[in-house]
PDB file of C-alpha atoms in Angstrom:
ATOM      1  CA  MET W 803      50.027 156.412 102.244  1.00  0.00           C
ATOM      2  CA  ILE W 804      52.316 155.327  99.372  1.00  0.00           C
ATOM      3  CA  ILE W 805      55.770 153.422  99.412  1.00  0.00           C
ATOM      4  CA  THR W 806      57.927 156.157  98.050  1.00  0.00           C
ATOM      5  CA  THR W 807      61.518 154.647  98.641  1.00  0.00           C
ATOM      6  CA  ALA W 808      62.763 151.353  99.548  1.00  0.00           C
ATOM      7  CA  SER W 809      66.178 150.636 100.598  1.00  0.00           C
ATOM      8  CA  ILE W 810      68.741 148.074  99.610  1.00  0.00           C
ATOM      9  CA  PHE W 811      72.055 147.513 101.836  1.00  0.00           C
ATOM     10  CA  VAL W 812      75.328 148.029  99.703  1.00  0.00           C
ATOM     11  CA  ASP W 813      78.581 147.512 100.109  1.00  0.00           C
ATOM     12  CA  ASP W 814      80.097 150.039  98.566  1.00  0.00           C
ATOM     13  CA  GLN W 815      78.008 153.107  96.848  1.00  0.00           C
ATOM     14  CA  GLN W 816      79.322 154.424  94.097  1.00  0.00           C
ATOM     15  CA  LYS W 817      80.189 150.338  92.682  1.00  0.00           C
ATOM     16  CA  ALA W 818      76.429 149.715  93.583  1.00  0.00           C
ATOM     17  CA  LEU W 819      75.360 153.205  91.243  1.00  0.00           C
ATOM     18  CA  GLU W 820      77.452 151.977  88.474  1.00  0.00           C
ATOM     19  CA  PHE W 821      76.024 148.333  88.270  1.00  0.00           C
ATOM     20  CA  TYR W 822      72.168 149.740  89.304  1.00  0.00           C
ATOM     21  CA  THR W 823      72.356 152.427  86.342  1.00  0.00           C
ATOM     22  CA  SER W 824      75.054 150.763  83.664  1.00  0.00           C
ATOM     23  CA  THR W 825      74.136 147.461  83.788  1.00  0.00           C
ATOM     24  CA  LEU W 826      70.347 146.960  85.117  1.00  0.00           C
ATOM     25  CA  GLY W 827      69.546 150.302  83.679  1.00  0.00           C
ATOM     26  CA  PHE W 828      68.014 152.125  86.341  1.00  0.00           C
ATOM     27  CA  GLN W 829      68.286 155.994  86.158  1.00  0.00           C
ATOM     28  CA  LEU W 830      70.015 158.191  88.996  1.00  0.00           C
ATOM     29  CA  LYS W 831      67.207 159.921  91.139  1.00  0.00           C
ATOM     30  CA  THR W 832      68.959 161.995  93.926  1.00  0.00           C
ATOM     31  CA  ASP W 833      72.550 161.877  94.939  1.00  0.00           C
ATOM     32  CA  VAL W 834      73.126 164.212  98.236  1.00  0.00           C
ATOM     33  CA  PRO W 835      75.904 164.130 100.259  1.00  0.00           C
ATOM     34  CA  ALA W 836      74.939 162.655 104.208  1.00  0.00           C
ATOM     35  CA  GLY W 837      78.168 162.839 105.987  1.00  0.00           C
ATOM     36  CA  THR W 838      80.610 160.271 105.357  1.00  0.00           C
ATOM     37  CA  TYR W 839      78.075 158.730 102.548  1.00  0.00           C
ATOM     38  CA  ARG W 840      75.549 160.341 100.176  1.00  0.00           C
ATOM     39  CA  TRP W 841      71.486 159.841 100.121  1.00  0.00           C
ATOM     40  CA  LEU W 842      71.668 158.076  96.470  1.00  0.00           C
ATOM     41  CA  THR W 843      68.709 156.646  94.726  1.00  0.00           C
ATOM     42  CA  VAL W 844      68.041 155.107  91.723  1.00  0.00           C
ATOM     43  CA  VAL W 845      64.865 154.954  89.672  1.00  0.00           C
ATOM     44  CA  SER W 846      63.275 152.838  86.453  1.00  0.00           C
ATOM     45  CA  PRO W 847      63.299 154.878  83.694  1.00  0.00           C
ATOM     46  CA  GLN W 848      59.943 153.625  82.678  1.00  0.00           C
ATOM     47  CA  ALA W 849      58.645 155.442  86.137  1.00  0.00           C
ATOM     48  CA  PRO W 850      60.895 157.928  86.857  1.00  0.00           C
ATOM     49  CA  GLU W 851      58.204 160.070  89.351  1.00  0.00           C
ATOM     50  CA  GLY W 852      57.719 156.292  91.159  1.00  0.00           C
ATOM     51  CA  VAL W 853      59.741 154.470  93.818  1.00  0.00           C
ATOM     52  CA  GLU W 854      62.915 155.327  94.197  1.00  0.00           C
ATOM     53  CA  LEU W 855      65.761 152.623  95.498  1.00  0.00           C
ATOM     54  CA  LEU W 856      68.234 154.159  98.032  1.00  0.00           C
ATOM     55  CA  LEU W 857      71.464 152.525  97.819  1.00  0.00           C
ATOM     56  CA  GLU W 858      72.177 152.355 101.432  1.00  0.00           C
ATOM     57  CA  PRO W 859      75.858 151.403 102.913  1.00  0.00           C
ATOM     58  CA  SER W 860      75.928 148.083 104.801  1.00  0.00           C
ATOM     59  CA  GLU W 861      77.894 149.887 107.964  1.00  0.00           C
ATOM     60  CA  HIS W 862      75.086 148.836 110.482  1.00  0.00           C
ATOM     61  CA  PRO W 863      76.611 145.734 112.493  1.00  0.00           C
ATOM     62  CA  ALA W 864      73.554 143.832 111.928  1.00  0.00           C
ATOM     63  CA  VAL W 865      73.644 143.870 108.065  1.00  0.00           C
ATOM     64  CA  ARG W 866      76.844 141.902 107.065  1.00  0.00           C
ATOM     65  CA  PRO W 867      75.293 138.867 109.192  1.00  0.00           C
ATOM     66  CA  PHE W 868      71.813 139.478 107.855  1.00  0.00           C
ATOM     67  CA  LYS W 869      73.029 139.803 103.827  1.00  0.00           C
ATOM     68  CA  GLU W 870      75.452 136.872 104.010  1.00  0.00           C
ATOM     69  CA  ALA W 871      72.805 134.828 105.812  1.00  0.00           C
ATOM     70  CA  LEU W 872      70.314 135.432 102.902  1.00  0.00           C
ATOM     71  CA  VAL W 873      73.402 134.879 100.210  1.00  0.00           C
ATOM     72  CA  ALA W 874      73.904 131.670 101.453  1.00  0.00           C
ATOM     73  CA  ASP W 875      70.200 130.716 101.470  1.00  0.00           C
ATOM     74  CA  GLY W 876      69.900 131.872  97.997  1.00  0.00           C
ATOM     75  CA  ILE W 877      67.103 134.096  99.326  1.00  0.00           C
ATOM     76  CA  PRO W 878      66.919 137.258  96.866  1.00  0.00           C
ATOM     77  CA  PHE W 879      66.674 140.682  98.708  1.00  0.00           C
ATOM     78  CA  ASN W 880      64.780 142.371  96.298  1.00  0.00           C
ATOM     79  CA  SER W 881      62.471 141.800  93.201  1.00  0.00           C
ATOM     80  CA  PHE W 882      62.497 143.665  90.091  1.00  0.00           C
ATOM     81  CA  GLY W 883      59.249 142.797  87.463  1.00  0.00           C
ATOM     82  CA  VAL W 884      60.602 142.584  83.917  1.00  0.00           C
ATOM     83  CA  GLU W 885      58.395 141.780  80.729  1.00  0.00           C
ATOM     84  CA  ASP W 886      60.551 139.097  79.465  1.00  0.00           C
ATOM     85  CA  VAL W 887      63.048 137.628  81.963  1.00  0.00           C
ATOM     86  CA  GLN W 888      64.346 135.443  79.004  1.00  0.00           C
ATOM     87  CA  ALA W 889      65.404 138.171  77.073  1.00  0.00           C
ATOM     88  CA  GLU W 890      66.829 140.296  80.104  1.00  0.00           C
ATOM     89  CA  TYR W 891      68.668 137.227  81.722  1.00  0.00           C
ATOM     90  CA  GLU W 892      70.505 136.827  78.142  1.00  0.00           C
ATOM     91  CA  ARG W 893      71.003 140.738  78.003  1.00  0.00           C
ATOM     92  CA  LEU W 894      72.518 140.591  81.564  1.00  0.00           C
ATOM     93  CA  VAL W 895      74.653 137.363  80.947  1.00  0.00           C
ATOM     94  CA  GLY W 896      76.117 139.211  77.989  1.00  0.00           C
ATOM     95  CA  LEU W 897      77.004 141.922  80.127  1.00  0.00           C
ATOM     96  CA  GLY W 898      78.644 139.492  82.454  1.00  0.00           C
ATOM     97  CA  VAL W 899      75.949 139.280  85.256  1.00  0.00           C
ATOM     98  CA  ARG W 900      76.385 136.500  87.101  1.00  0.00           C
ATOM     99  CA  PHE W 901      73.170 134.788  88.025  1.00  0.00           C
ATOM    100  CA  VAL W 902      72.411 131.996  90.523  1.00  0.00           C
ATOM    101  CA  GLN W 903      69.418 130.596  89.109  1.00  0.00           C
ATOM    102  CA  GLU W 904      68.582 130.425  85.596  1.00  0.00           C
ATOM    103  CA  PRO W 905      64.952 131.312  84.301  1.00  0.00           C
ATOM    104  CA  THR W 906      63.052 129.205  86.163  1.00  0.00           C
ATOM    105  CA  PRO W 907      58.895 128.643  86.046  1.00  0.00           C
ATOM    106  CA  MET W 908      57.596 128.905  89.458  1.00  0.00           C
ATOM    107  CA  GLY W 909      54.013 129.435  89.279  1.00  0.00           C
ATOM    108  CA  PRO W 910      52.541 132.226  87.813  1.00  0.00           C
ATOM    109  CA  VAL W 911      55.863 134.084  87.470  1.00  0.00           C
ATOM    110  CA  THR W 912      59.207 133.015  85.570  1.00  0.00           C
ATOM    111  CA  ALA W 913      62.367 134.155  87.625  1.00  0.00           C
ATOM    112  CA  ALA W 914      65.965 134.188  87.721  1.00  0.00           C
ATOM    113  CA  ILE W 915      68.062 135.324  90.691  1.00  0.00           C
ATOM    114  CA  LEU W 916      71.318 137.403  89.787  1.00  0.00           C
ATOM    115  CA  ASP W 917      74.337 138.742  92.103  1.00  0.00           C
ATOM    116  CA  ASP W 918      74.030 142.711  92.402  1.00  0.00           C
ATOM    117  CA  THR W 919      78.340 142.408  92.810  1.00  0.00           C
ATOM    118  CA  CYS W 920      77.441 144.616  96.335  1.00  0.00           C
ATOM    119  CA  GLY W 921      76.483 141.403  98.269  1.00  0.00           C
ATOM    120  CA  ASN W 922      73.029 140.689  97.623  1.00  0.00           C
ATOM    121  CA  LEU W 923      70.665 138.629  95.305  1.00  0.00           C
ATOM    122  CA  LEU W 924      68.477 140.015  92.993  1.00  0.00           C
ATOM    123  CA  MET W 925      65.206 138.642  91.620  1.00  0.00           C
ATOM    124  CA  ILE W 926      63.969 139.666  88.033  1.00  0.00           C
ATOM    125  CA  ALA W 927      60.207 138.142  87.408  1.00  0.00           C
ATOM    126  CA  GLU W 928      57.911 138.273  84.476  1.00  0.00           C
ATOM    127  CA  MET W 929      54.396 137.464  85.336  1.00  0.00           C
ATOM    128  CA  THR W 930      53.474 134.487  82.876  1.00  0.00           C
ATOM    129  CA  ASP W 931      50.078 133.835  84.470  1.00  0.00           C
ATOM    130  CA  PRO W 932      48.075 136.634  86.233  1.00  0.00           C
ATOM    131  CA  GLU W 933      45.061 134.655  86.485  1.00  0.00           C
ATOM    132  CA  ALA W 934      46.680 132.594  88.568  1.00  0.00           C
ATOM    133  CA  ALA W 935      48.372 134.943  90.763  1.00  0.00           C
ATOM    134  CA  GLY W 936      45.050 136.063  91.774  1.00  0.00           C
ATOM    135  CA  GLN W 937      45.108 139.074  89.369  1.00  0.00           C
TER     136      GLN W 937
END
């Protein structure tokens, strides 16, 4: 068994698609009409056949309070790996991305947390000490 799709709830699918592709650098994988919404996924250009991220509408009544609670507590919904978190932070700040946490060492990783403009916080993280993480 393998993970093929992971979801993130977004307030606006088109806005999310633009942010996740144009700003974060993911690429569109699937865009299929699904009633009022779309089955809309993006993938990493470094792993186009890897795990797809489903940009799922935040329509279920439980989603809004869940997302608001995570944001209020500063908890990222998803985490993405990067090779150089400081360089990625600077690139994204240059594109106008709002960070709620600058790059911060956290044991075996350095991480930063950003606002995805669609109701979520996301973490970008660089493994700085794989041995300390048990690798």
